[in-house]
Amino acid sequence: MNNMTTKQSILLIGTSLVTAILAHAFFLYQWTQGVYMAGPDDGLSQMVPFRDMLYDQFTIGNFFYSYEFGLGGGTFSQLAYYYGINIFFYLTVAVVFLLESLSIIRETDILFWTEATVFISIVRMTLILLVTTYVFRYLNGRILPSFIGAVLYGASGMYFRHVTYWEFFGDAFLWLPLLILGVEKIIREQKPGWLIAATAISFFDNFYFAYINGIFTGMYIAARWIFPLIDKETPKLKQLKYYTGSVLLGLGIGSVGLIPAVWGFLQNIRPPFDQEIPLVSSTSNILYDSPHLIVPALFVLMLGLLPLYKKPQFKLFTALSLLIIVLHFIPWAASFFNGLSAPQHRYEYLASFTIGGAVAAALPALEKITRRQFTLAGTGLAAIYVLFHLVDLSLEFINLWTLSIPVTAALVLLSVFWFIKKRTLYVLLGLTLLSQLVIINHYQYDKLYVHGGVKETTKDYMLSKNYLAEEQQKLIDDALETDASPLPRVSWKADGRYNTPIVQGFAGTSAYSSILNGHVLDYYYHDLEIDMKRESVSRYSGFGDRASLHSLWGANYIMYEKGKEANIPYGFKLAEESENYVVYQNTNPLPFVQISDQIYSEEALEDSHPISREQAMIQGLVVKDATTSAEQIPEYENLIDQSEIEPIGGSYSNGRLVISEKEGGLDITLPQSVLDSGAEDIYVSFYLFNNVEEASLFAMRVNDFWTSRKSRESFYKTNVNDITIRVPKEETISILVPEGDYTLNELVIYAKDYEALEQATKREPHQPEVTLDGNKVTLTDLQADTKGYLAIPVPYEKGWQVKVDGEKRDIEQINYAMLGTAIQPGDETVEFTYLPPYFKTTLLAAGLSLLIAVFWIRRKHT
């Protein structure tokens, strides 16, 4: 390692490991108490379930598709942001699988992955310290100062914040130093290999952090042109040629992961961020209590030591550090680094890296500092801390966290003074390391455990009814035990967690992920207007208690907590029960394979109401870009003009609803003809908009159907305000909202029976055999006797291909979001196969790029 002896390398590895362990001391202690290093929200709802699910898939050779992820989804695209193509997770899977195979560790499950987080983080941090020490030593030649700089980077607050809440974010710390090393190798040695490798890893591993790290790498290159570090550097024009070739080859090699990931991101549906972003914001106090960036006192002291600026490395990293520190106070920068979306400070680990680089460069030069220079800088340090305290009116020294910062700053002053007096570098390095370990462990306690909710992530909670409840899982297993359908789905969420199906191990109807299938989201938001009982982006859930949609997707089971059964879909009857829960089963299930020659085009239904589209999917199939062959488009009579509308708790005029009481809205009395009819359900549609911009999240209900709507200021609002609610038929339909000012118009009332659904359950007496095997769905013994289309309840997305009797056919988008194809009389076997989008093309590009890279690298070494 950079001309280090074997003894030095072993010592560095051991020291890095011990330092990583000590940096995690607080969480290691909590682990012994049954409290785990995982955020109670995204940590338990996404990070742990995704790792558990993907580990199970990867270890059986299924790398591309999961039927457990919501209604089903490609892991290379929809989970690329998380672990679908995560290199460090791949390595973790390999190690864990080996240990499990040798019976060194117990069988993996959700609880295992939660418990293992702290140990995986220790390994990752050890690697970060090793790699960063190597990079800093390559720049300044001193191993101990380089190690201290690496600790300030790797054992920073942002690292622990990232790993605790969004575990895979920590990988960005590992790849950033490699990119900088690649740049330096070109500048100093004209060797492109490191940059090609680092670029390929970054592009493959995570497109989001490739974007952040890529921006910083460009900033670093620009800074290096301003601050040359050695006498003979590669000419700038030649550098550009190397950078261009290296990035293009890295892009080609990494395209296997990058292209599906970017495609998944682009097809995802999330409204653009439309809130005003202030030019400047104090956000948080970077010397005392920022959750994103705590600037070390040693670096603040070094800013006042003028002789240090004679060292080029210090000037370079200090300039970059000050730039990023300034950007901390500019929300537009946080938006820019977040892809021009909502301001997020996830990029500020970059400052930890540059500060670490500055300290690593400056520590050896402290030998030339005089007492007078130190006294002036120390006075400046004290003044800066006093100033940051005085301007922050919210800061009080009422806990150990805020008190520990100035105490540590004082210790830094004393240690540097001792160093100047005694010239004992080891004492200074030791106290610097110790102070960072103390601060970072207290950060874990104050920012993450106490105020960040991690104290709620306990073994007791995970085994409770809110997460991994044994009673719930047993009841679901009992309900599914005799179900012979290929993919029986259950609607159930524990404690509102959308990924409960992954946690508890059943095929469900909900998902929570930053990237989801855009066709499925369109299905929920626009095509069918399914209310998910909670407005929020990045998730979908259930089918709004609508019986036809449950039948279409094979979601034939719904679990409720006893006493909370409400708005049960038509045709669902009690099937199983335990002490605290009940399972209702659909008495009108539809076959897994739907075949029909009654075809509706999406265009023909464009102006139809969502329940007309729903009815069309029951009577036949809705096919994108097809020709309508069905005789009549389903239509329903709008009953609003026959109904009586009365405002309650406020006033209603010209579409404006003003509620003056705690709760109010509209009472809609249905005509007697509807009450006497055979209709089972009422569908109410309307446009609802909260006119008060600063109003908070609010609850809305239609009879017994409860849902919630986001604040207009929320990052997670959908901007979908056309709402359709299904309720059982009653004389009065009440739309109720809290006190406030609303726009409520475009009211539509429909009555619906289920005669067509009950007939459809008997329409296909013969069903082919269905096999679900990883990324394949195989239908055999089809016995097709008509020309039409076939659909299965698996989401349509780019990457699926189909063969019928061995002959390739076109994939069709059916029923807005389902997978299907055209069929002919006599067709017997249909095989759907999924590969990530553009997989074969990118695999070829990666192979060619790798060959060119190897040739180029070998040529440079000859």
mmCIF file of C-alpha atoms in Angstrom, residues 442-609:
data_model
loop_
_atom_site.group_PDB
_atom_site.id
_atom_site.type_symbol
_atom_site.label_atom_id
_atom_site.label_comp_id
_atom_site.label_asym_id
_atom_site.label_seq_id
_atom_site.Cartn_x
_atom_site.Cartn_y
_atom_site.Cartn_z
ATOM 1 C CA HIS A 442 -22.128 11.568 21.872
ATOM 2 C CA TYR A 443 -23.552 12.510 18.457
ATOM 3 C CA GLN A 444 -25.005 9.008 18.225
ATOM 4 C CA TYR A 445 -26.622 9.420 21.626
ATOM 5 C CA ASP A 446 -27.988 12.947 21.242
ATOM 6 C CA LYS A 447 -28.787 13.322 17.540
ATOM 7 C CA LEU A 448 -29.740 9.778 16.647
ATOM 8 C CA TYR A 449 -30.769 7.865 19.770
ATOM 9 C CA VAL A 450 -32.605 10.553 21.750
ATOM 10 C CA HIS A 451 -33.756 13.131 19.215
ATOM 11 C CA GLY A 452 -33.641 10.900 16.146
ATOM 12 C CA GLY A 453 -35.972 8.203 17.455
ATOM 13 C CA VAL A 454 -33.484 5.324 17.300
ATOM 14 C CA LYS A 455 -34.311 4.442 20.903
ATOM 15 C CA GLU A 456 -37.607 3.121 19.492
ATOM 16 C CA THR A 457 -35.851 0.549 17.287
ATOM 17 C CA THR A 458 -35.807 -2.257 19.802
ATOM 18 C CA LYS A 459 -36.097 -5.992 19.656
ATOM 19 C CA ASP A 460 -39.310 -5.760 21.673
ATOM 20 C CA TYR A 461 -40.829 -3.403 19.119
ATOM 21 C CA MET A 462 -39.794 -5.568 16.194
ATOM 22 C CA LEU A 463 -41.441 -8.611 17.749
ATOM 23 C CA SER A 464 -44.584 -6.675 18.660
ATOM 24 C CA LYS A 465 -47.877 -6.438 16.786
ATOM 25 C CA ASN A 466 -46.541 -3.344 15.030
ATOM 26 C CA TYR A 467 -43.897 -5.203 13.034
ATOM 27 C CA LEU A 468 -43.114 -8.926 13.135
ATOM 28 C CA ALA A 469 -46.102 -10.206 15.098
ATOM 29 C CA GLU A 470 -46.179 -13.997 15.162
ATOM 30 C CA GLU A 471 -49.969 -14.028 15.550
ATOM 31 C CA GLN A 472 -50.439 -12.030 12.344
ATOM 32 C CA GLN A 473 -48.070 -14.197 10.334
ATOM 33 C CA LYS A 474 -49.661 -17.426 11.542
ATOM 34 C CA LEU A 475 -53.154 -16.211 10.679
ATOM 35 C CA ILE A 476 -52.056 -15.240 7.169
ATOM 36 C CA ASP A 477 -50.309 -18.599 6.724
ATOM 37 C CA ASP A 478 -53.478 -20.383 7.836
ATOM 38 C CA ALA A 479 -55.591 -18.398 5.382
ATOM 39 C CA LEU A 480 -53.258 -19.119 2.460
ATOM 40 C CA GLU A 481 -52.623 -22.763 3.324
ATOM 41 C CA THR A 482 -55.333 -24.154 1.039
ATOM 42 C CA ASP A 483 -55.183 -21.444 -1.629
ATOM 43 C CA ALA A 484 -54.093 -22.995 -4.927
ATOM 44 C CA SER A 485 -53.739 -19.766 -6.931
ATOM 45 C CA PRO A 486 -50.222 -18.973 -8.243
ATOM 46 C CA LEU A 487 -49.847 -15.637 -6.454
ATOM 47 C CA PRO A 488 -52.419 -15.119 -3.684
ATOM 48 C CA ARG A 489 -52.190 -11.595 -2.307
ATOM 49 C CA VAL A 490 -53.141 -10.297 1.128
ATOM 50 C CA SER A 491 -53.945 -6.687 1.979
ATOM 51 C CA TRP A 492 -52.424 -5.916 5.369
ATOM 52 C CA LYS A 493 -50.100 -3.329 6.882
ATOM 53 C CA ALA A 494 -48.794 -3.451 10.460
ATOM 54 C CA ASP A 495 -48.509 -0.032 12.096
ATOM 55 C CA GLY A 496 -49.005 1.626 8.715
ATOM 56 C CA ARG A 497 -45.814 0.125 7.251
ATOM 57 C CA TYR A 498 -46.289 -0.323 3.508
ATOM 58 C CA ASN A 499 -43.562 -2.963 3.228
ATOM 59 C CA THR A 500 -45.164 -5.214 5.842
ATOM 60 C CA PRO A 501 -45.630 -7.937 3.160
ATOM 61 C CA ILE A 502 -41.835 -8.117 2.794
ATOM 62 C CA VAL A 503 -41.340 -8.052 6.563
ATOM 63 C CA GLN A 504 -43.872 -10.782 7.268
ATOM 64 C CA GLY A 505 -43.237 -12.850 4.160
ATOM 65 C CA PHE A 506 -46.396 -12.806 2.044
ATOM 66 C CA ALA A 507 -47.411 -11.380 -1.331
ATOM 67 C CA GLY A 508 -49.138 -8.102 -0.565
ATOM 68 C CA THR A 509 -50.719 -5.083 -2.210
ATOM 69 C CA SER A 510 -48.549 -2.271 -0.894
ATOM 70 C CA ALA A 511 -45.053 -0.900 -1.377
ATOM 71 C CA TYR A 512 -42.923 1.978 -0.133
ATOM 72 C CA SER A 513 -39.883 2.969 -2.182
ATOM 73 C CA SER A 514 -38.442 6.157 -3.612
ATOM 74 C CA ILE A 515 -38.728 4.597 -7.067
ATOM 75 C CA LEU A 516 -41.822 2.657 -8.110
ATOM 76 C CA ASN A 517 -43.386 1.437 -11.337
ATOM 77 C CA GLY A 518 -44.768 4.536 -13.048
ATOM 78 C CA HIS A 519 -47.549 2.550 -14.743
ATOM 79 C CA VAL A 520 -48.748 1.296 -11.359
ATOM 80 C CA LEU A 521 -48.636 4.802 -9.901
ATOM 81 C CA ASP A 522 -50.593 6.149 -12.877
ATOM 82 C CA TYR A 523 -53.067 3.330 -12.287
ATOM 83 C CA TYR A 524 -53.585 4.532 -8.714
ATOM 84 C CA TYR A 525 -53.372 8.289 -9.269
ATOM 85 C CA HIS A 526 -55.200 8.826 -12.553
ATOM 86 C CA ASP A 527 -56.530 5.774 -14.375
ATOM 87 C CA LEU A 528 -58.573 4.332 -11.485
ATOM 88 C CA GLU A 529 -58.267 7.129 -8.873
ATOM 89 C CA ILE A 530 -57.666 4.663 -6.057
ATOM 90 C CA ASP A 531 -57.587 6.318 -2.660
ATOM 91 C CA MET A 532 -54.851 4.670 -0.587
ATOM 92 C CA LYS A 533 -56.162 6.064 2.736
ATOM 93 C CA ARG A 534 -53.080 8.246 2.986
ATOM 94 C CA GLU A 535 -51.801 10.717 0.454
ATOM 95 C CA SER A 536 -48.055 10.405 -0.076
ATOM 96 C CA VAL A 537 -45.597 9.948 -2.893
ATOM 97 C CA SER A 538 -43.307 6.910 -3.117
ATOM 98 C CA ARG A 539 -45.936 4.388 -2.055
ATOM 99 C CA TYR A 540 -49.150 2.622 -3.004
ATOM 100 C CA SER A 541 -51.459 0.478 -0.960
ATOM 101 C CA GLY A 542 -54.588 -1.634 -1.316
ATOM 102 C CA PHE A 543 -57.402 -0.833 -3.705
ATOM 103 C CA GLY A 544 -59.594 1.618 -1.824
ATOM 104 C CA ASP A 545 -61.871 -1.225 -0.628
ATOM 105 C CA ARG A 546 -63.040 -1.752 -4.231
ATOM 106 C CA ALA A 547 -64.045 -5.363 -4.793
ATOM 107 C CA SER A 548 -63.440 -5.497 -8.566
ATOM 108 C CA LEU A 549 -59.852 -4.298 -8.225
ATOM 109 C CA HIS A 550 -59.125 -6.836 -5.497
ATOM 110 C CA SER A 551 -60.423 -9.569 -7.792
ATOM 111 C CA LEU A 552 -58.475 -8.352 -10.814
ATOM 112 C CA TRP A 553 -55.156 -8.414 -8.923
ATOM 113 C CA GLY A 554 -55.766 -11.658 -7.027
ATOM 114 C CA ALA A 555 -55.851 -9.762 -3.722
ATOM 115 C CA ASN A 556 -58.417 -12.110 -2.278
ATOM 116 C CA TYR A 557 -57.592 -11.728 1.404
ATOM 117 C CA ILE A 558 -57.791 -8.745 3.737
ATOM 118 C CA MET A 559 -56.687 -8.819 7.362
ATOM 119 C CA TYR A 560 -58.095 -6.490 10.007
ATOM 120 C CA GLU A 561 -57.440 -5.938 13.654
ATOM 121 C CA LYS A 562 -60.558 -7.040 15.527
ATOM 122 C CA GLY A 563 -62.916 -4.181 16.164
ATOM 123 C CA LYS A 564 -61.485 -2.136 13.272
ATOM 124 C CA GLU A 565 -63.297 -3.817 10.388
ATOM 125 C CA ALA A 566 -64.886 -1.078 8.295
ATOM 126 C CA ASN A 567 -65.859 -0.577 4.656
ATOM 127 C CA ILE A 568 -65.222 -4.242 3.889
ATOM 128 C CA PRO A 569 -65.302 -4.717 0.091
ATOM 129 C CA TYR A 570 -68.343 -6.330 -1.422
ATOM 130 C CA GLY A 571 -68.178 -10.138 -1.515
ATOM 131 C CA PHE A 572 -65.548 -10.539 1.236
ATOM 132 C CA LYS A 573 -66.580 -12.939 3.991
ATOM 133 C CA LEU A 574 -64.959 -13.902 7.290
ATOM 134 C CA ALA A 575 -62.560 -16.817 6.688
ATOM 135 C CA GLU A 576 -60.072 -17.009 9.578
ATOM 136 C CA GLU A 577 -59.671 -15.404 12.964
ATOM 137 C CA SER A 578 -57.321 -15.384 15.913
ATOM 138 C CA GLU A 579 -57.449 -13.708 19.281
ATOM 139 C CA ASN A 580 -56.815 -10.215 17.898
ATOM 140 C CA TYR A 581 -57.202 -10.416 14.107
ATOM 141 C CA VAL A 582 -59.600 -11.541 11.394
ATOM 142 C CA VAL A 583 -59.059 -12.438 7.733
ATOM 143 C CA TYR A 584 -61.778 -11.865 5.144
ATOM 144 C CA GLN A 585 -61.736 -13.814 1.883
ATOM 145 C CA ASN A 586 -63.063 -12.785 -1.511
ATOM 146 C CA THR A 587 -65.979 -14.921 -2.680
ATOM 147 C CA ASN A 588 -65.627 -13.549 -6.215
ATOM 148 C CA PRO A 589 -62.032 -14.319 -7.199
ATOM 149 C CA LEU A 590 -60.998 -14.009 -10.823
ATOM 150 C CA PRO A 591 -58.615 -16.442 -12.552
ATOM 151 C CA PHE A 592 -54.906 -15.590 -12.599
ATOM 152 C CA VAL A 593 -54.971 -15.666 -16.399
ATOM 153 C CA GLN A 594 -57.597 -13.447 -18.018
ATOM 154 C CA ILE A 595 -58.378 -14.124 -21.693
ATOM 155 C CA SER A 596 -60.898 -12.125 -23.682
ATOM 156 C CA ASP A 597 -61.883 -11.031 -27.171
ATOM 157 C CA GLN A 598 -63.927 -8.160 -25.700
ATOM 158 C CA ILE A 599 -61.351 -5.431 -26.060
ATOM 159 C CA TYR A 600 -61.475 -1.763 -25.086
ATOM 160 C CA SER A 601 -58.779 0.656 -26.113
ATOM 161 C CA GLU A 602 -57.450 3.106 -23.528
ATOM 162 C CA GLU A 603 -58.275 5.902 -25.935
ATOM 163 C CA ALA A 604 -61.947 4.866 -26.092
ATOM 164 C CA LEU A 605 -62.151 5.111 -22.295
ATOM 165 C CA GLU A 606 -60.157 8.341 -22.022
ATOM 166 C CA ASP A 607 -63.220 10.427 -21.104
ATOM 167 C CA SER A 608 -64.859 7.747 -18.979
ATOM 168 C CA HIS A 609 -65.079 7.721 -15.194
#
